[in-house]
């Protein structure tokens, strides 16, 4: 498995000294995450489920568009509870059971920027927001990544493997020690 110290774990671009993690950008981190998700779904047979395949597609589109920083967009439990109460547990678009919290605009996790949506409405909103480039991304980006990094029997890069979640923090700490003593 490929991993080069001081280079992006996803694309091998040299990392600047001030980069704290192991990826050159959020998009690269999210691409690796999408590949791990797709590899896991392929291994356990979940790719037969159209919902899972839509989730894979959305992950690839968002990664290509610069990433969807899940850490930045994390909603604190107390805010999530307020949104669920305010929206009465229902999708604000269609009235179905509200399953997903949606950021209306931007990333800030405040109740006024959040709404409860069902999976179908959330997926529809996500794909409409990114629709102009989504088809291009799926053809031009997902297919090569699929062939090169999802379909092989074993992970091509360390960041593509299930092992990544166990080893990345040690690799990042090693990089910090090497660069900053």
mmCIF file of C-alpha atoms in Angstrom:
data_model
loop_
_atom_site.group_PDB
_atom_site.id
_atom_site.type_symbol
_atom_site.label_atom_id
_atom_site.label_comp_id
_atom_site.label_asym_id
_atom_site.label_seq_id
_atom_site.Cartn_x
_atom_site.Cartn_y
_atom_site.Cartn_z
ATOM 1 C CA UNK A 1 0.000 0.000 0.000
ATOM 2 C CA UNK A 2 1.304 3.393 -0.977
ATOM 3 C CA UNK A 3 1.997 6.009 1.683
ATOM 4 C CA UNK A 4 4.688 8.662 1.333
ATOM 5 C CA UNK A 5 5.640 10.670 4.425
ATOM 6 C CA UNK A 6 5.291 14.440 3.936
ATOM 7 C CA UNK A 7 3.064 13.943 0.900
ATOM 8 C CA UNK A 8 -0.733 13.963 0.663
ATOM 9 C CA UNK A 9 -1.984 10.491 1.581
ATOM 10 C CA UNK A 10 -4.485 10.691 -1.294
ATOM 11 C CA UNK A 11 -2.658 12.366 -4.213
ATOM 12 C CA UNK A 12 1.039 12.424 -3.242
ATOM 13 C CA UNK A 13 1.321 16.227 -3.529
ATOM 14 C CA UNK A 14 4.115 17.466 -1.256
ATOM 15 C CA UNK A 15 2.661 18.810 1.990
ATOM 16 C CA UNK A 16 3.651 22.294 3.088
ATOM 17 C CA UNK A 17 5.318 22.592 6.480
ATOM 18 C CA UNK A 18 2.241 24.295 7.960
ATOM 19 C CA UNK A 19 -0.175 21.493 6.957
ATOM 20 C CA UNK A 20 -1.236 19.814 10.172
ATOM 21 C CA UNK A 21 -2.794 16.649 8.758
ATOM 22 C CA UNK A 22 -1.936 14.088 6.113
ATOM 23 C CA UNK A 23 -3.960 15.513 3.213
ATOM 24 C CA UNK A 24 -3.258 18.573 1.077
ATOM 25 C CA UNK A 25 -6.929 19.667 1.108
ATOM 26 C CA UNK A 26 -10.361 18.776 2.432
ATOM 27 C CA UNK A 27 -11.265 17.381 -1.011
ATOM 28 C CA UNK A 28 -8.399 14.878 -0.845
ATOM 29 C CA UNK A 29 -9.364 13.796 2.670
ATOM 30 C CA UNK A 30 -12.980 13.370 1.571
ATOM 31 C CA UNK A 31 -11.946 11.471 -1.599
ATOM 32 C CA UNK A 32 -10.056 8.939 0.515
ATOM 33 C CA UNK A 33 -13.065 8.680 2.827
ATOM 34 C CA UNK A 34 -15.389 8.102 -0.175
ATOM 35 C CA UNK A 35 -13.062 5.392 -1.491
ATOM 36 C CA UNK A 36 -13.009 3.632 1.912
ATOM 37 C CA UNK A 37 -16.811 3.820 2.060
ATOM 38 C CA UNK A 38 -17.192 2.447 -1.492
ATOM 39 C CA UNK A 39 -14.671 -0.358 -0.842
ATOM 40 C CA UNK A 40 -16.522 -1.378 2.335
ATOM 41 C CA UNK A 41 -19.904 -1.296 0.563
ATOM 42 C CA UNK A 42 -18.491 -3.355 -2.301
ATOM 43 C CA UNK A 43 -17.009 -5.935 0.096
ATOM 44 C CA UNK A 44 -20.206 -6.431 2.077
ATOM 45 C CA UNK A 45 -22.624 -6.299 -0.862
ATOM 46 C CA UNK A 46 -24.374 -3.031 0.042
ATOM 47 C CA UNK A 47 -23.718 -1.539 -3.418
ATOM 48 C CA UNK A 48 -26.753 -3.473 -4.647
ATOM 49 C CA UNK A 49 -28.868 -1.052 -2.595
ATOM 50 C CA UNK A 50 -29.694 2.030 -4.741
ATOM 51 C CA UNK A 51 -29.613 4.244 -1.628
ATOM 52 C CA UNK A 52 -26.047 3.165 -0.869
ATOM 53 C CA UNK A 53 -24.992 3.744 -4.490
ATOM 54 C CA UNK A 54 -26.540 7.242 -4.338
ATOM 55 C CA UNK A 55 -24.587 7.879 -1.131
ATOM 56 C CA UNK A 56 -21.371 6.746 -2.851
ATOM 57 C CA UNK A 57 -22.099 9.058 -5.792
ATOM 58 C CA UNK A 58 -22.811 11.988 -3.461
ATOM 59 C CA UNK A 59 -19.551 11.384 -1.565
ATOM 60 C CA UNK A 60 -17.542 11.410 -4.802
ATOM 61 C CA UNK A 61 -19.296 14.565 -6.053
ATOM 62 C CA UNK A 62 -18.773 16.441 -2.775
ATOM 63 C CA UNK A 63 -15.129 15.368 -2.566
ATOM 64 C CA UNK A 64 -14.460 16.577 -6.106
ATOM 65 C CA UNK A 65 -16.211 19.866 -5.382
ATOM 66 C CA UNK A 66 -13.701 20.562 -2.614
ATOM 67 C CA UNK A 67 -15.034 18.381 0.131
ATOM 68 C CA UNK A 68 -17.716 18.365 2.719
ATOM 69 C CA UNK A 69 -15.884 18.944 5.956
ATOM 70 C CA UNK A 70 -17.854 16.748 8.317
ATOM 71 C CA UNK A 71 -15.926 18.041 11.339
ATOM 72 C CA UNK A 72 -16.839 21.642 10.527
ATOM 73 C CA UNK A 73 -20.472 20.755 9.851
ATOM 74 C CA UNK A 74 -20.973 18.545 12.929
ATOM 75 C CA UNK A 75 -24.115 19.522 14.826
ATOM 76 C CA UNK A 76 -23.888 19.442 18.633
ATOM 77 C CA UNK A 77 -26.475 17.094 20.207
ATOM 78 C CA UNK A 78 -28.273 19.925 22.053
ATOM 79 C CA UNK A 79 -28.702 21.875 18.777
ATOM 80 C CA UNK A 80 -29.902 18.736 16.991
ATOM 81 C CA UNK A 81 -32.496 18.202 19.737
ATOM 82 C CA UNK A 82 -33.751 21.796 19.328
ATOM 83 C CA UNK A 83 -34.116 21.346 15.550
ATOM 84 C CA UNK A 84 -35.978 18.036 15.976
ATOM 85 C CA UNK A 85 -38.384 19.645 18.461
ATOM 86 C CA UNK A 86 -38.849 22.786 16.359
ATOM 87 C CA UNK A 87 -39.535 20.761 13.175
ATOM 88 C CA UNK A 88 -41.682 18.278 15.135
ATOM 89 C CA UNK A 89 -39.648 15.322 13.869
ATOM 90 C CA UNK A 90 -40.979 15.828 10.321
ATOM 91 C CA UNK A 91 -39.350 16.689 7.001
ATOM 92 C CA UNK A 92 -39.960 20.400 6.428
ATOM 93 C CA UNK A 93 -40.370 19.771 2.669
ATOM 94 C CA UNK A 94 -42.790 16.841 2.471
ATOM 95 C CA UNK A 95 -43.890 16.041 6.038
ATOM 96 C CA UNK A 96 -42.409 12.517 6.106
ATOM 97 C CA UNK A 97 -40.388 11.387 9.097
ATOM 98 C CA UNK A 98 -37.380 13.705 9.417
ATOM 99 C CA UNK A 99 -34.233 11.570 9.360
ATOM 100 C CA UNK A 100 -31.446 13.970 8.381
ATOM 101 C CA UNK A 101 -30.398 17.407 9.520
ATOM 102 C CA UNK A 102 -29.680 19.701 6.576
ATOM 103 C CA UNK A 103 -27.552 22.840 6.573
ATOM 104 C CA UNK A 104 -29.654 25.403 4.711
ATOM 105 C CA UNK A 105 -26.661 27.511 3.640
ATOM 106 C CA UNK A 106 -23.019 27.326 4.588
ATOM 107 C CA UNK A 107 -21.606 25.206 7.374
ATOM 108 C CA UNK A 108 -22.517 26.893 10.622
ATOM 109 C CA UNK A 109 -24.456 24.550 12.929
ATOM 110 C CA UNK A 110 -26.960 26.975 14.434
ATOM 111 C CA UNK A 111 -30.692 26.124 14.618
ATOM 112 C CA UNK A 112 -31.644 28.933 12.196
ATOM 113 C CA UNK A 113 -29.363 27.350 9.549
ATOM 114 C CA UNK A 114 -30.655 23.811 10.060
ATOM 115 C CA UNK A 115 -33.756 21.946 8.993
ATOM 116 C CA UNK A 116 -35.008 18.394 9.299
ATOM 117 C CA UNK A 117 -35.437 16.510 6.015
ATOM 118 C CA UNK A 118 -36.314 12.959 5.048
ATOM 119 C CA UNK A 119 -33.619 11.056 3.142
ATOM 120 C CA UNK A 120 -35.368 11.518 -0.214
ATOM 121 C CA UNK A 121 -35.707 15.297 0.140
ATOM 122 C CA UNK A 122 -32.172 15.661 1.504
ATOM 123 C CA UNK A 123 -30.741 13.667 -1.403
ATOM 124 C CA UNK A 124 -32.789 15.674 -3.909
ATOM 125 C CA UNK A 125 -31.573 18.958 -2.422
ATOM 126 C CA UNK A 126 -27.955 17.811 -2.381
ATOM 127 C CA UNK A 127 -28.015 16.728 -6.013
ATOM 128 C CA UNK A 128 -29.823 19.883 -7.171
ATOM 129 C CA UNK A 129 -27.271 22.088 -5.426
ATOM 130 C CA UNK A 130 -24.450 20.271 -7.230
ATOM 131 C CA UNK A 131 -26.338 19.134 -10.360
ATOM 132 C CA UNK A 132 -24.487 21.237 -12.970
ATOM 133 C CA UNK A 133 -21.226 19.455 -12.191
ATOM 134 C CA UNK A 134 -22.514 16.215 -10.677
ATOM 135 C CA UNK A 135 -22.814 14.239 -13.917
ATOM 136 C CA UNK A 136 -19.404 15.421 -15.080
ATOM 137 C CA UNK A 137 -17.848 14.463 -11.750
ATOM 138 C CA UNK A 138 -19.438 11.035 -11.749
ATOM 139 C CA UNK A 139 -18.174 10.298 -15.263
ATOM 140 C CA UNK A 140 -14.776 11.988 -15.120
ATOM 141 C CA UNK A 141 -13.754 11.355 -11.531
ATOM 142 C CA UNK A 142 -15.604 8.439 -10.007
ATOM 143 C CA UNK A 143 -14.962 6.013 -12.861
ATOM 144 C CA UNK A 144 -11.145 6.320 -12.859
ATOM 145 C CA UNK A 145 -11.044 6.240 -9.057
ATOM 146 C CA UNK A 146 -13.423 3.298 -9.090
ATOM 147 C CA UNK A 147 -11.210 1.322 -11.443
ATOM 148 C CA UNK A 148 -7.914 2.358 -9.878
ATOM 149 C CA UNK A 149 -8.735 2.398 -6.166
ATOM 150 C CA UNK A 150 -12.122 0.864 -5.327
ATOM 151 C CA UNK A 151 -12.209 -2.314 -7.435
ATOM 152 C CA UNK A 152 -8.719 -3.775 -6.763
ATOM 153 C CA UNK A 153 -8.726 -6.679 -4.313
ATOM 154 C CA UNK A 154 -6.478 -4.844 -1.878
ATOM 155 C CA UNK A 155 -6.186 -1.125 -1.111
ATOM 156 C CA UNK A 156 -3.793 0.732 -3.413
ATOM 157 C CA UNK A 157 -3.063 3.523 -0.925
ATOM 158 C CA UNK A 158 -2.946 3.254 2.840
ATOM 159 C CA UNK A 159 -5.710 5.886 3.106
ATOM 160 C CA UNK A 160 -7.998 3.559 1.081
ATOM 161 C CA UNK A 161 -7.804 0.780 3.658
ATOM 162 C CA UNK A 162 -9.994 0.111 6.666
ATOM 163 C CA UNK A 163 -6.717 0.182 8.627
ATOM 164 C CA UNK A 164 -6.450 3.948 7.983
ATOM 165 C CA UNK A 165 -8.768 4.879 10.849
ATOM 166 C CA UNK A 166 -6.433 3.057 13.207
ATOM 167 C CA UNK A 167 -3.089 4.410 11.917
ATOM 168 C CA UNK A 168 -3.610 7.979 10.672
ATOM 169 C CA UNK A 169 -3.237 9.703 14.040
ATOM 170 C CA UNK A 170 0.118 7.990 14.675
ATOM 171 C CA UNK A 171 1.334 8.954 11.191
ATOM 172 C CA UNK A 172 0.250 12.569 11.750
ATOM 173 C CA UNK A 173 1.999 12.664 15.151
ATOM 174 C CA UNK A 174 5.158 11.247 13.567
ATOM 175 C CA UNK A 175 5.037 13.988 10.904
ATOM 176 C CA UNK A 176 4.626 16.702 13.568
ATOM 177 C CA UNK A 177 7.602 15.346 15.540
ATOM 178 C CA UNK A 178 9.723 15.195 12.401
ATOM 179 C CA UNK A 179 8.876 18.745 11.329
ATOM 180 C CA UNK A 180 8.671 20.533 14.655
ATOM 181 C CA UNK A 181 10.927 18.452 16.890
#
